PDB file of C-alpha atoms and ligand atoms in Angstrom:
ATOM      1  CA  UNK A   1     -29.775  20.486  -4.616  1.00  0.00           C
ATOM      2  CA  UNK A   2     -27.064  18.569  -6.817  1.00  0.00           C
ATOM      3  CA  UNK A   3     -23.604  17.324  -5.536  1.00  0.00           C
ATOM      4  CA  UNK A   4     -21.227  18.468  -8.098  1.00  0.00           C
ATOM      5  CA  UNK A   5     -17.953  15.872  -8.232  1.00  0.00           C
ATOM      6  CA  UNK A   6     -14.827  18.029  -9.852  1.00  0.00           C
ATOM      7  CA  UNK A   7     -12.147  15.405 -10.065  1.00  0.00           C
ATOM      8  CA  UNK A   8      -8.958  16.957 -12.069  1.00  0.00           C
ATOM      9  CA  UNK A   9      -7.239  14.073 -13.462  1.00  0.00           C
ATOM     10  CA  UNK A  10      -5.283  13.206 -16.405  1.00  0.00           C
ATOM     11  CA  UNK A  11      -7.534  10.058 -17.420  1.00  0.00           C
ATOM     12  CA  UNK A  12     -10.642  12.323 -17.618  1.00  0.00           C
ATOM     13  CA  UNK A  13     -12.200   8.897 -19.852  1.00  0.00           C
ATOM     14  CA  UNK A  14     -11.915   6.907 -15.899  1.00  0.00           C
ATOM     15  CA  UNK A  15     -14.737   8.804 -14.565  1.00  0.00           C
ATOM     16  CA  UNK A  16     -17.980   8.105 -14.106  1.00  0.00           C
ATOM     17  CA  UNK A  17     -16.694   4.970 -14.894  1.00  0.00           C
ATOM     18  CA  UNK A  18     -18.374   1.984 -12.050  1.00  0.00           C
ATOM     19  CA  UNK A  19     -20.147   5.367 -10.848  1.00  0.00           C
ATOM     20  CA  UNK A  20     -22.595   5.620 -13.396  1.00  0.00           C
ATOM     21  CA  UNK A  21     -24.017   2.024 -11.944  1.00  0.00           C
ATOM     22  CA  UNK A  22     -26.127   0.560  -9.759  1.00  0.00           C
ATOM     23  CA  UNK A  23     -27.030   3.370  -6.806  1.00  0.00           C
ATOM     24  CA  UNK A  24     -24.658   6.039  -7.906  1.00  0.00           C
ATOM     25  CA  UNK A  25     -25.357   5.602 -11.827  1.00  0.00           C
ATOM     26  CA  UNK A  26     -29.162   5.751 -10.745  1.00  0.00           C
ATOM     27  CA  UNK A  27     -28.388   9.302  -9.154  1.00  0.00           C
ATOM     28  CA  UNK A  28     -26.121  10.384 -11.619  1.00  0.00           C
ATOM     29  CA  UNK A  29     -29.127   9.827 -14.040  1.00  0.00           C
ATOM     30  CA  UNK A  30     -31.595  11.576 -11.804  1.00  0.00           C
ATOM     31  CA  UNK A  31     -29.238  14.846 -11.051  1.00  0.00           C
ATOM     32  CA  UNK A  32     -28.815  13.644  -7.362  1.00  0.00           C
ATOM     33  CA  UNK A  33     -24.837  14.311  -8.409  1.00  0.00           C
ATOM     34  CA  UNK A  34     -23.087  15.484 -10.970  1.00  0.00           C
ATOM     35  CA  UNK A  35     -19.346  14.292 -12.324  1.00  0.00           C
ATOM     36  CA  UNK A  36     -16.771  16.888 -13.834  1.00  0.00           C
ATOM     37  CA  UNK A  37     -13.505  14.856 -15.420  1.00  0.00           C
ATOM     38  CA  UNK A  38     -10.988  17.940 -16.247  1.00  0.00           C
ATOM     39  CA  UNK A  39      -8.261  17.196 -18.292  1.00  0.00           C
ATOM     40  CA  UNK A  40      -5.371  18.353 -17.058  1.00  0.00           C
ATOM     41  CA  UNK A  41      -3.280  17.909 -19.936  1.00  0.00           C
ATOM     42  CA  UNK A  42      -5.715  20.783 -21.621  1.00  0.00           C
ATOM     43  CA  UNK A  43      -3.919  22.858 -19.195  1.00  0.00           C
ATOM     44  CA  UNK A  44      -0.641  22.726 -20.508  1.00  0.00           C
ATOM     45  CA  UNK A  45       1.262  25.550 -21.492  1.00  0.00           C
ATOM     46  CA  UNK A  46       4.196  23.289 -23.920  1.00  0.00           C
ATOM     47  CA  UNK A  47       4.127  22.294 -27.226  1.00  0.00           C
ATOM     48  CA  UNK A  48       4.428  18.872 -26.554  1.00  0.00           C
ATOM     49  CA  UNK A  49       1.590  19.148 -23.688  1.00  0.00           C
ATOM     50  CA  UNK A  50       3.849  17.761 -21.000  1.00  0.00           C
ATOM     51  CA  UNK A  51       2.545  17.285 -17.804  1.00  0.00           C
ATOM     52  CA  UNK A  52       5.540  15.967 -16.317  1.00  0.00           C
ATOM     53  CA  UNK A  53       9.045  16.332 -15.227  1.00  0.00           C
ATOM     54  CA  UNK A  54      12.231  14.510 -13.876  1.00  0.00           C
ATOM     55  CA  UNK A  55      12.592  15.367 -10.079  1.00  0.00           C
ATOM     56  CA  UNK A  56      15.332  17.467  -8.648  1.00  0.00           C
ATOM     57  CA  UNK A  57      17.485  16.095  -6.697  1.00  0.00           C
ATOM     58  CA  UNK A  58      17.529  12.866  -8.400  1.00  0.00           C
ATOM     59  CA  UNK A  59      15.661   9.579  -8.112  1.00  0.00           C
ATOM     60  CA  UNK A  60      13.192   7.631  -9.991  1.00  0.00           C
ATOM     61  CA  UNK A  61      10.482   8.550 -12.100  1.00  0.00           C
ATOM     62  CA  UNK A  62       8.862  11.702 -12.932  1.00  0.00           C
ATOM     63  CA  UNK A  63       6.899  14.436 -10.926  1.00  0.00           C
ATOM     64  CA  UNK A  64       3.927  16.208 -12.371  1.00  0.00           C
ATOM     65  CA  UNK A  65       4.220  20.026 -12.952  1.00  0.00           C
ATOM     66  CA  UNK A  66       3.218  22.682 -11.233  1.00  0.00           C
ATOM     67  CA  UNK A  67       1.543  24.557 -13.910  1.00  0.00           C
ATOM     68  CA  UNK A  68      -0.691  22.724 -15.900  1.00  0.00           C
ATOM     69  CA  UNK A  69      -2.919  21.821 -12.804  1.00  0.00           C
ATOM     70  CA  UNK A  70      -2.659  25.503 -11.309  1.00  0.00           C
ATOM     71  CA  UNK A  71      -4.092  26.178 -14.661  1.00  0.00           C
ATOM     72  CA  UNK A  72      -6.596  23.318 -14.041  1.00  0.00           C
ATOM     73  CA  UNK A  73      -7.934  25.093 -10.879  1.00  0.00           C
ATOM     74  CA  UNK A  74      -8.214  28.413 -11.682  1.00  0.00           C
ATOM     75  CA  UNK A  75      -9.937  27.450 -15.046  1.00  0.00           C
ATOM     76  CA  UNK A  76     -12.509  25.859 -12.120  1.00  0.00           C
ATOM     77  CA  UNK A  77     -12.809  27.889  -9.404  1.00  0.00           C
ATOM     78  CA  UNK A  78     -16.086  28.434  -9.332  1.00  0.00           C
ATOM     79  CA  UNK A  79     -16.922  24.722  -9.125  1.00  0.00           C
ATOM     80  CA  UNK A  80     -17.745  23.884  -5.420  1.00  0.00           C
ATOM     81  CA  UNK A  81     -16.808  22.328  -2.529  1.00  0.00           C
ATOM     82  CA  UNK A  82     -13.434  21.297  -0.959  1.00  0.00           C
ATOM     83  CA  UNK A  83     -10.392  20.717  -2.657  1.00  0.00           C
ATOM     84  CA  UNK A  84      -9.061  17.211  -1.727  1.00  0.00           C
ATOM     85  CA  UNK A  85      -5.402  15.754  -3.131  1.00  0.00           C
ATOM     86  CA  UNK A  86      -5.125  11.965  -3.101  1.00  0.00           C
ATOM     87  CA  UNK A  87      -2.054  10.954  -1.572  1.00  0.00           C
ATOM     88  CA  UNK A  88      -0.790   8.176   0.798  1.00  0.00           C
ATOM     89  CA  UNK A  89       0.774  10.661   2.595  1.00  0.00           C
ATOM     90  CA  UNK A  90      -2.517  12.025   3.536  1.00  0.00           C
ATOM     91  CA  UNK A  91      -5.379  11.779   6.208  1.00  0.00           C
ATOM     92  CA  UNK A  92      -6.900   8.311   6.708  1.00  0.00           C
ATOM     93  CA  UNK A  93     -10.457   8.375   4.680  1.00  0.00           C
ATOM     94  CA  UNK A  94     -13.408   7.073   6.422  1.00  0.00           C
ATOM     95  CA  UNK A  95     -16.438   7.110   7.005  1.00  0.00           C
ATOM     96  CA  UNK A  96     -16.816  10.627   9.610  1.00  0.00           C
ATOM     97  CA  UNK A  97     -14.692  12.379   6.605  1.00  0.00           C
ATOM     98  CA  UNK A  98     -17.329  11.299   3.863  1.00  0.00           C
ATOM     99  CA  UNK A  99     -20.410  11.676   5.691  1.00  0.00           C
ATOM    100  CA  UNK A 100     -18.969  15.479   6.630  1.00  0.00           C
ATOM    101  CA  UNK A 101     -18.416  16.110   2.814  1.00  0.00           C
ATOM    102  CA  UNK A 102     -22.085  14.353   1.752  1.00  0.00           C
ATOM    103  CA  UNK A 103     -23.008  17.480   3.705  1.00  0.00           C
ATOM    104  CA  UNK A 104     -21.411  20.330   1.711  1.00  0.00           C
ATOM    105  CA  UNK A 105     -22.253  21.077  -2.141  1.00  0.00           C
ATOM    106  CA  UNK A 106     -19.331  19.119  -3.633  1.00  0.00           C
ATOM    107  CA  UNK A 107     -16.170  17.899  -3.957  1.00  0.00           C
ATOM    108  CA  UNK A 108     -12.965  18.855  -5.922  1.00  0.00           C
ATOM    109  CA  UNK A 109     -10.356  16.246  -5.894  1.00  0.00           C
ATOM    110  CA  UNK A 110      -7.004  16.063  -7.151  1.00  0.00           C
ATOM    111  CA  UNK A 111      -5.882  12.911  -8.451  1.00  0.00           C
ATOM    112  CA  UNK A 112      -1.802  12.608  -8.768  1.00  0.00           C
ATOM    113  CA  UNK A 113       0.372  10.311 -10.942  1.00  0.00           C
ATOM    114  CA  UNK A 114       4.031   9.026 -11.471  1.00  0.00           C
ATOM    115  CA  UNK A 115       5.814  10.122  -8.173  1.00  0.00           C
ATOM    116  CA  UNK A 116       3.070  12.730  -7.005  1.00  0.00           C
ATOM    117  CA  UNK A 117       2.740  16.173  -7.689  1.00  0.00           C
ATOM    118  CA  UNK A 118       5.564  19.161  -7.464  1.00  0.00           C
ATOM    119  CA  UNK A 119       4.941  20.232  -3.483  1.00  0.00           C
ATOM    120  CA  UNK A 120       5.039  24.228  -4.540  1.00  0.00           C
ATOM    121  CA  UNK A 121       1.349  23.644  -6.086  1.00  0.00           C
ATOM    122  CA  UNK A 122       0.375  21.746  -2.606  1.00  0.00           C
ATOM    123  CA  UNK A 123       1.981  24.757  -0.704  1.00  0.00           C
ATOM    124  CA  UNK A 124      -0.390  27.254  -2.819  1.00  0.00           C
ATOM    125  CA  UNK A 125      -3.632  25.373  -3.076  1.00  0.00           C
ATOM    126  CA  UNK A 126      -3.114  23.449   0.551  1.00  0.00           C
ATOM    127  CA  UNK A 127      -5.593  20.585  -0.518  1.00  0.00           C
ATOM    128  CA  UNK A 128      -6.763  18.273   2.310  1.00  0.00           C
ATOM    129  CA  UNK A 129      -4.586  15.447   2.016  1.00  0.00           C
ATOM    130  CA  UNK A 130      -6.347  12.237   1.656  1.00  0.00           C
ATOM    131  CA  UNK A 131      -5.276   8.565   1.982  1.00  0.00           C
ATOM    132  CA  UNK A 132      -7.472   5.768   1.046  1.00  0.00           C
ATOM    133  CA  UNK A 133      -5.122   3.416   2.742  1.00  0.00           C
ATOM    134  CA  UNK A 134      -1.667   1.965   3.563  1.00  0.00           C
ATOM    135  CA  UNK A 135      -0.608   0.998   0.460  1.00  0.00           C
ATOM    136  CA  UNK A 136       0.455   2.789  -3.064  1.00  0.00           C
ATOM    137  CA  UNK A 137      -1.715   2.754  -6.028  1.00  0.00           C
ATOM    138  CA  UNK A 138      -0.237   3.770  -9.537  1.00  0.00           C
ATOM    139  CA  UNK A 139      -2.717   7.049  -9.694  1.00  0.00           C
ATOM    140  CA  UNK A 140      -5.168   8.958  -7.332  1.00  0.00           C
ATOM    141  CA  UNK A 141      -8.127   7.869  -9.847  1.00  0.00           C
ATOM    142  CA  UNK A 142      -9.152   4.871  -8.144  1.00  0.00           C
ATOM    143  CA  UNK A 143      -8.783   6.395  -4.622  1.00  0.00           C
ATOM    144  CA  UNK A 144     -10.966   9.162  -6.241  1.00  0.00           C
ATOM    145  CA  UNK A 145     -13.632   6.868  -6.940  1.00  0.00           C
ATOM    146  CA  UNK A 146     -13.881   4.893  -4.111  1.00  0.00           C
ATOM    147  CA  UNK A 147     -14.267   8.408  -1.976  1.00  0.00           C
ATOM    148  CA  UNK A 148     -17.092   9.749  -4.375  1.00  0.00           C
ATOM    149  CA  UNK A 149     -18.384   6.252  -4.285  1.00  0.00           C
ATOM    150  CA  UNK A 150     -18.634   6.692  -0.010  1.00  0.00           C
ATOM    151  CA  UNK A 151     -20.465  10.557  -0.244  1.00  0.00           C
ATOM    152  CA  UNK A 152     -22.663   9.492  -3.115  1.00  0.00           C
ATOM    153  CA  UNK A 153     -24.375   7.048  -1.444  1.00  0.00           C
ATOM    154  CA  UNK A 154     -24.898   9.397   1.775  1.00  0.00           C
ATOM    155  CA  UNK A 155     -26.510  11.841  -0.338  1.00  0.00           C
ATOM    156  CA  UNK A 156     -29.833  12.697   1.129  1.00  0.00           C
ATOM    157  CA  UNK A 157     -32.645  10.657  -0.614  1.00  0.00           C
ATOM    158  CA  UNK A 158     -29.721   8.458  -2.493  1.00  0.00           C
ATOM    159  CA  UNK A 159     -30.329   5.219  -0.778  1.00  0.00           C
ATOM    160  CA  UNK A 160     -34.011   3.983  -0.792  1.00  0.00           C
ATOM    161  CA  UNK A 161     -34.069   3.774   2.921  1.00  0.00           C
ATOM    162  CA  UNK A 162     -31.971   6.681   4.853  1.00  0.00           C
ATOM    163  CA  UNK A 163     -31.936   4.470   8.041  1.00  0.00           C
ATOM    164  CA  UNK A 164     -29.489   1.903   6.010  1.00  0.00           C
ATOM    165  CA  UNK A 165     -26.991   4.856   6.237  1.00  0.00           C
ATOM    166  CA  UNK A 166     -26.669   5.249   9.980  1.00  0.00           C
ATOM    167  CA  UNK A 167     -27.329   1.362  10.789  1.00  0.00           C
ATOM    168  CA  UNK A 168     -24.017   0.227   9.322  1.00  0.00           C
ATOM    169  CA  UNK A 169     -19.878  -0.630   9.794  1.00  0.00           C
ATOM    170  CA  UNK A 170     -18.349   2.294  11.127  1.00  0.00           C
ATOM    171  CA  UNK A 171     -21.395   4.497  12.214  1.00  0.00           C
ATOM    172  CA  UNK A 172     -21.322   5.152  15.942  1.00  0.00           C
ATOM    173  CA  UNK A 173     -18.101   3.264  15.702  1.00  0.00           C
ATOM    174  CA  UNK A 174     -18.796  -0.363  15.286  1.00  0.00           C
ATOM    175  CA  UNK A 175     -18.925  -2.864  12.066  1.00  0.00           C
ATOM    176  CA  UNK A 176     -21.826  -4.427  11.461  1.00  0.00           C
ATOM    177  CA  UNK A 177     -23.752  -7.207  12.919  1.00  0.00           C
ATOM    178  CA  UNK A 178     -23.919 -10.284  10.497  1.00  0.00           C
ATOM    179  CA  UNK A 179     -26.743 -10.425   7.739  1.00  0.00           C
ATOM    180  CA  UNK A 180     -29.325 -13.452   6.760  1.00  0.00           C
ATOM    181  CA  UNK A 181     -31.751 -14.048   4.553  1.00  0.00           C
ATOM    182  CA  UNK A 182     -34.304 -16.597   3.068  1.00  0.00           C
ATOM    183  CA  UNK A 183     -34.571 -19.707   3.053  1.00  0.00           C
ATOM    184  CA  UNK A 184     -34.309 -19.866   7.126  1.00  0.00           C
ATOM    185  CA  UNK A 185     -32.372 -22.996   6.246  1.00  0.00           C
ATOM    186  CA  UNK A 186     -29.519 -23.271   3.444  1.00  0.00           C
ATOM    187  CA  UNK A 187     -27.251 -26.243   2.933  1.00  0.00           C
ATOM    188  CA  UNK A 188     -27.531 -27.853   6.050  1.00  0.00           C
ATOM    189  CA  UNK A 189     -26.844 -24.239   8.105  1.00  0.00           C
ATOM    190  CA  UNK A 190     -29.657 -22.293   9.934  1.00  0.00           C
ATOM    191  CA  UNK A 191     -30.374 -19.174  10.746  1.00  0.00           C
ATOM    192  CA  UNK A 192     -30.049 -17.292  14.371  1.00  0.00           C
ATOM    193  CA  UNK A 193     -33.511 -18.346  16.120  1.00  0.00           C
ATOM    194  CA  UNK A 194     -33.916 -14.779  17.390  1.00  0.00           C
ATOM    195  CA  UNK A 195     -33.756 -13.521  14.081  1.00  0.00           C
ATOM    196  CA  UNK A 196     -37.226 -15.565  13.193  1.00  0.00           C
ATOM    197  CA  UNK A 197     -38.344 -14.067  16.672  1.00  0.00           C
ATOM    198  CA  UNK A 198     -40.525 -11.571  15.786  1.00  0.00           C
ATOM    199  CA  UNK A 199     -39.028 -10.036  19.416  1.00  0.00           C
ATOM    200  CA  UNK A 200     -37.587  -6.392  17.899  1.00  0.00           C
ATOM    201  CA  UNK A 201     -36.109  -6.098  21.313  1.00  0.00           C
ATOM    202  CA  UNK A 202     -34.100  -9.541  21.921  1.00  0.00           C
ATOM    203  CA  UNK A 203     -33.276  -9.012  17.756  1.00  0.00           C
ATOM    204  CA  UNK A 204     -31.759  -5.288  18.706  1.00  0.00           C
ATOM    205  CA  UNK A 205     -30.059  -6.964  21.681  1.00  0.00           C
ATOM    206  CA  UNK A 206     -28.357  -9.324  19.271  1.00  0.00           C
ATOM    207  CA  UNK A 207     -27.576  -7.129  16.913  1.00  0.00           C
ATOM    208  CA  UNK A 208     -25.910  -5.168  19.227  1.00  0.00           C
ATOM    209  CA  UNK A 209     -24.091  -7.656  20.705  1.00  0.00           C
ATOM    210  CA  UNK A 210     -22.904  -9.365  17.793  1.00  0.00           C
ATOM    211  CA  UNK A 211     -21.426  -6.117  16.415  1.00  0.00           C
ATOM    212  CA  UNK A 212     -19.642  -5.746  19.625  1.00  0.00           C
ATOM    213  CA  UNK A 213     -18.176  -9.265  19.586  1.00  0.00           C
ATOM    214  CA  UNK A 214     -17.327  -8.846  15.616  1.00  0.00           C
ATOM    215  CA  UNK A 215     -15.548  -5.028  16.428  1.00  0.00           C
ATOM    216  CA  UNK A 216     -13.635  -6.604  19.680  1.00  0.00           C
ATOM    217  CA  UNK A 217     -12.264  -9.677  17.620  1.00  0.00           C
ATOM    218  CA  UNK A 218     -11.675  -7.591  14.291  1.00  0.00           C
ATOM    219  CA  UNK A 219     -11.007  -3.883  15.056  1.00  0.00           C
ATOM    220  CA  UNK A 220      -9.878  -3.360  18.443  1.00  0.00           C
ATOM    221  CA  UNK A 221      -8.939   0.082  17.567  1.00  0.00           C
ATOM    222  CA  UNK A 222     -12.390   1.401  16.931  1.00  0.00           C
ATOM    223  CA  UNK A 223     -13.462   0.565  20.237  1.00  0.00           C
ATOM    224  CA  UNK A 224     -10.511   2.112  21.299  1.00  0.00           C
ATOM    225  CA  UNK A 225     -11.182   5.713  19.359  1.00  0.00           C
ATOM    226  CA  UNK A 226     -14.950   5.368  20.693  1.00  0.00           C
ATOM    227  CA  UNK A 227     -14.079   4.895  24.340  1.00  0.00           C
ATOM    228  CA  UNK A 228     -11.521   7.850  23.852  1.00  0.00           C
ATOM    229  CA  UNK A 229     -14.619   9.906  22.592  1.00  0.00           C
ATOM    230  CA  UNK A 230     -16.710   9.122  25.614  1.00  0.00           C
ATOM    231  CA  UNK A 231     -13.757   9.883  27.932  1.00  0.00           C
ATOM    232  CA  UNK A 232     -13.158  13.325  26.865  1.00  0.00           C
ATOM    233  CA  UNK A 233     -17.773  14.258  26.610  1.00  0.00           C
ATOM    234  CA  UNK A 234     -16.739  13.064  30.131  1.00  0.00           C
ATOM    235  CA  UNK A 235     -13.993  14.714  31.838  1.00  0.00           C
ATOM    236  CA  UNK A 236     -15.468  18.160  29.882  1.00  0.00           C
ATOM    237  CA  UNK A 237     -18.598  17.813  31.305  1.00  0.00           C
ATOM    238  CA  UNK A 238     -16.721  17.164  34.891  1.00  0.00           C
ATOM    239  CA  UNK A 239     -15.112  20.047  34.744  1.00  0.00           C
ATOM    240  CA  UNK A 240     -18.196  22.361  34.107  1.00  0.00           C
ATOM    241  CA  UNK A 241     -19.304  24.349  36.436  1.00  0.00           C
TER     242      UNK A 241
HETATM  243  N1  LIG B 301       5.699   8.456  -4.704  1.00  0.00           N
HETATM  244  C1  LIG B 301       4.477   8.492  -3.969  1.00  0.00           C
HETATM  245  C2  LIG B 301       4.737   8.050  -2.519  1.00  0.00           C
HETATM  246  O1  LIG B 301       5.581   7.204  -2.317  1.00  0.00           O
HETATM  247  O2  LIG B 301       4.038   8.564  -1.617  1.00  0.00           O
HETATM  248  C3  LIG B 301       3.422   7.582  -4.599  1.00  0.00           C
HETATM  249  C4  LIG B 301       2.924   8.075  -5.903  1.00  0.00           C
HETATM  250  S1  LIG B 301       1.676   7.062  -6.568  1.00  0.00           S
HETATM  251  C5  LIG B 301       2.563   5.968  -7.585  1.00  0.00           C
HETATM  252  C6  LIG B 301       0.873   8.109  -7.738  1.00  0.00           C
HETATM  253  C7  LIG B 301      -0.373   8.779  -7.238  1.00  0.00           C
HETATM  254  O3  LIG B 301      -1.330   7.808  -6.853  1.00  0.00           O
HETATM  255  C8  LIG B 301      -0.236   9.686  -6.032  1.00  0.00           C
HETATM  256  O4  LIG B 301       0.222  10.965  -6.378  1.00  0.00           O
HETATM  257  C9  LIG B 301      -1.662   9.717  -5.505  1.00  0.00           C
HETATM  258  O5  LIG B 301      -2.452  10.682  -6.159  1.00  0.00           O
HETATM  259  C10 LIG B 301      -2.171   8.336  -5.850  1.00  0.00           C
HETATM  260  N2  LIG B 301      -2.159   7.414  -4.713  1.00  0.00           N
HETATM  261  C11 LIG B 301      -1.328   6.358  -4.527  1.00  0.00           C
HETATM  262  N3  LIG B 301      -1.595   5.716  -3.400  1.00  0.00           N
HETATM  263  C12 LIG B 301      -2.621   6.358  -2.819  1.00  0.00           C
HETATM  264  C13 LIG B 301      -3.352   6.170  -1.613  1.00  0.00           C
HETATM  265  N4  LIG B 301      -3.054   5.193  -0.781  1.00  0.00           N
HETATM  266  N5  LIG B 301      -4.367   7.015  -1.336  1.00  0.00           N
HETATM  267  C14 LIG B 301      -4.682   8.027  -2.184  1.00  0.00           C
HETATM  268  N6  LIG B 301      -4.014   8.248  -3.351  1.00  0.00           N
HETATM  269  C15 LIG B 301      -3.006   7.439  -3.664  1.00  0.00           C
END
């Protein structure tokens, strides 16, 4: 069954945009997913089509109105899956969230501009909030593709070989192990012996290691969050019965 991607936006020409490439493009083509751009402008009740206002309370810049994507949603309420608003002010994205929404039958997502989005339409629609990191980007677009571009790829039969989806940064809470490939010797630097092994054991061993000693050195904090996990499967399963 098709993924359907809803994204309510009011640069409806930005999508598929780098999506209808490479691995994503390729499913877009075969139905694997489908991409909805909804104007929200078309939504507008003004003459003028405004989607925006100045803020109350003072301040800089303008806020985008309430009604105009309230219309947006209702027009598309039938479309499926979750309704997500990019925001900084939201939930870290990674990789647990994506591979959790590869699994349902699509995705709405909100994208915001100018200052955000009047917070009576979050209070009514109560998106899940999403961050795609600590910084601010001028419009929830590009956040919007780089989340579809995550779930697209963990769409079941997207990527030639499944196994590349679990054996990679961030699944069971590691990055990866470093790559090579031919020629076993490139400008004077070689690659790993063990990786010309043929040993699958000593090259698992490795791998493992390596992505231990790259996590410890890079991302402290995911070994953290992991060893948190197993602590907690542990002290439940003390305190059975
Ligand atoms: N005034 C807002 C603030 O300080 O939180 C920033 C607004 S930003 C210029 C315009 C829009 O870009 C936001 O409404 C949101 O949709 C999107 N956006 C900006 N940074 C984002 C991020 N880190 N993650 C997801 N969306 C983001």
């Amino acid at each position: 069954m098709s993924f359907t991607a809803t994204v309510f936006t009011l640069f409806p020409e930005m999508f598929p945009g780098p999506l209808g490439h490479a691995l994503s493009g390729k499913a877009l083509q075969t139905g694997q997913w489908a991409c909805d751009a909804v104007n929200i402008r078309d939504y507008t009740e003004n003459k003028h089509n405004k989607v925006d206002e100045v803020p109350y309370g003072g301040g800089a810049g303008l806020v985008m109105s309430a009604q105009p994507i309230d219309a947006a949603l209702d027009a598309h309420a039938g479309k499926p899956g979750r309704l997500v608003l990019m925001t900084p002010r939201g939930r870290p994205m990674d990789q647990a969230l994506c591979r959790e929404l590869a699994t349902e039958p699509g995705v709405r997502i909100l994208c915001g501009r100018y200052e955000g989005i009047d917070q009576r339409l979050i209070d009514k629609h109560e998106p899940l909030e999403v961050s795609v990191g600590d910084y601010v980007l001028s419009g929830g677009e590009v956040g919007a593709l780089v989340m579809l571009d995550a779930i697209i790829r963990l769409l079941p039969g997207v990527m030639g070989n499944d196994l590349s989806g679990t054996d990679e940064s961030f699944e069971g809470g590691l990055l990866e192990y470093p790559h090579y490939t031919r020629p076993a010797e490139w400008q004077g630097r070689t690659v790993p012996s063990v990786l010309l092994s043929g040993n699958h054991e000593a090259i698992a061993r490795w791998r493992a290691d390596k992505a231990i000693e790259i996590t410890t050195a890079r991302r402290p904090d995911l070994l953290d969050t992991e060893q948190a996990a197993v602590d907690e499967t542990v002290s439940k399963e003390r305190k059975r019965p």
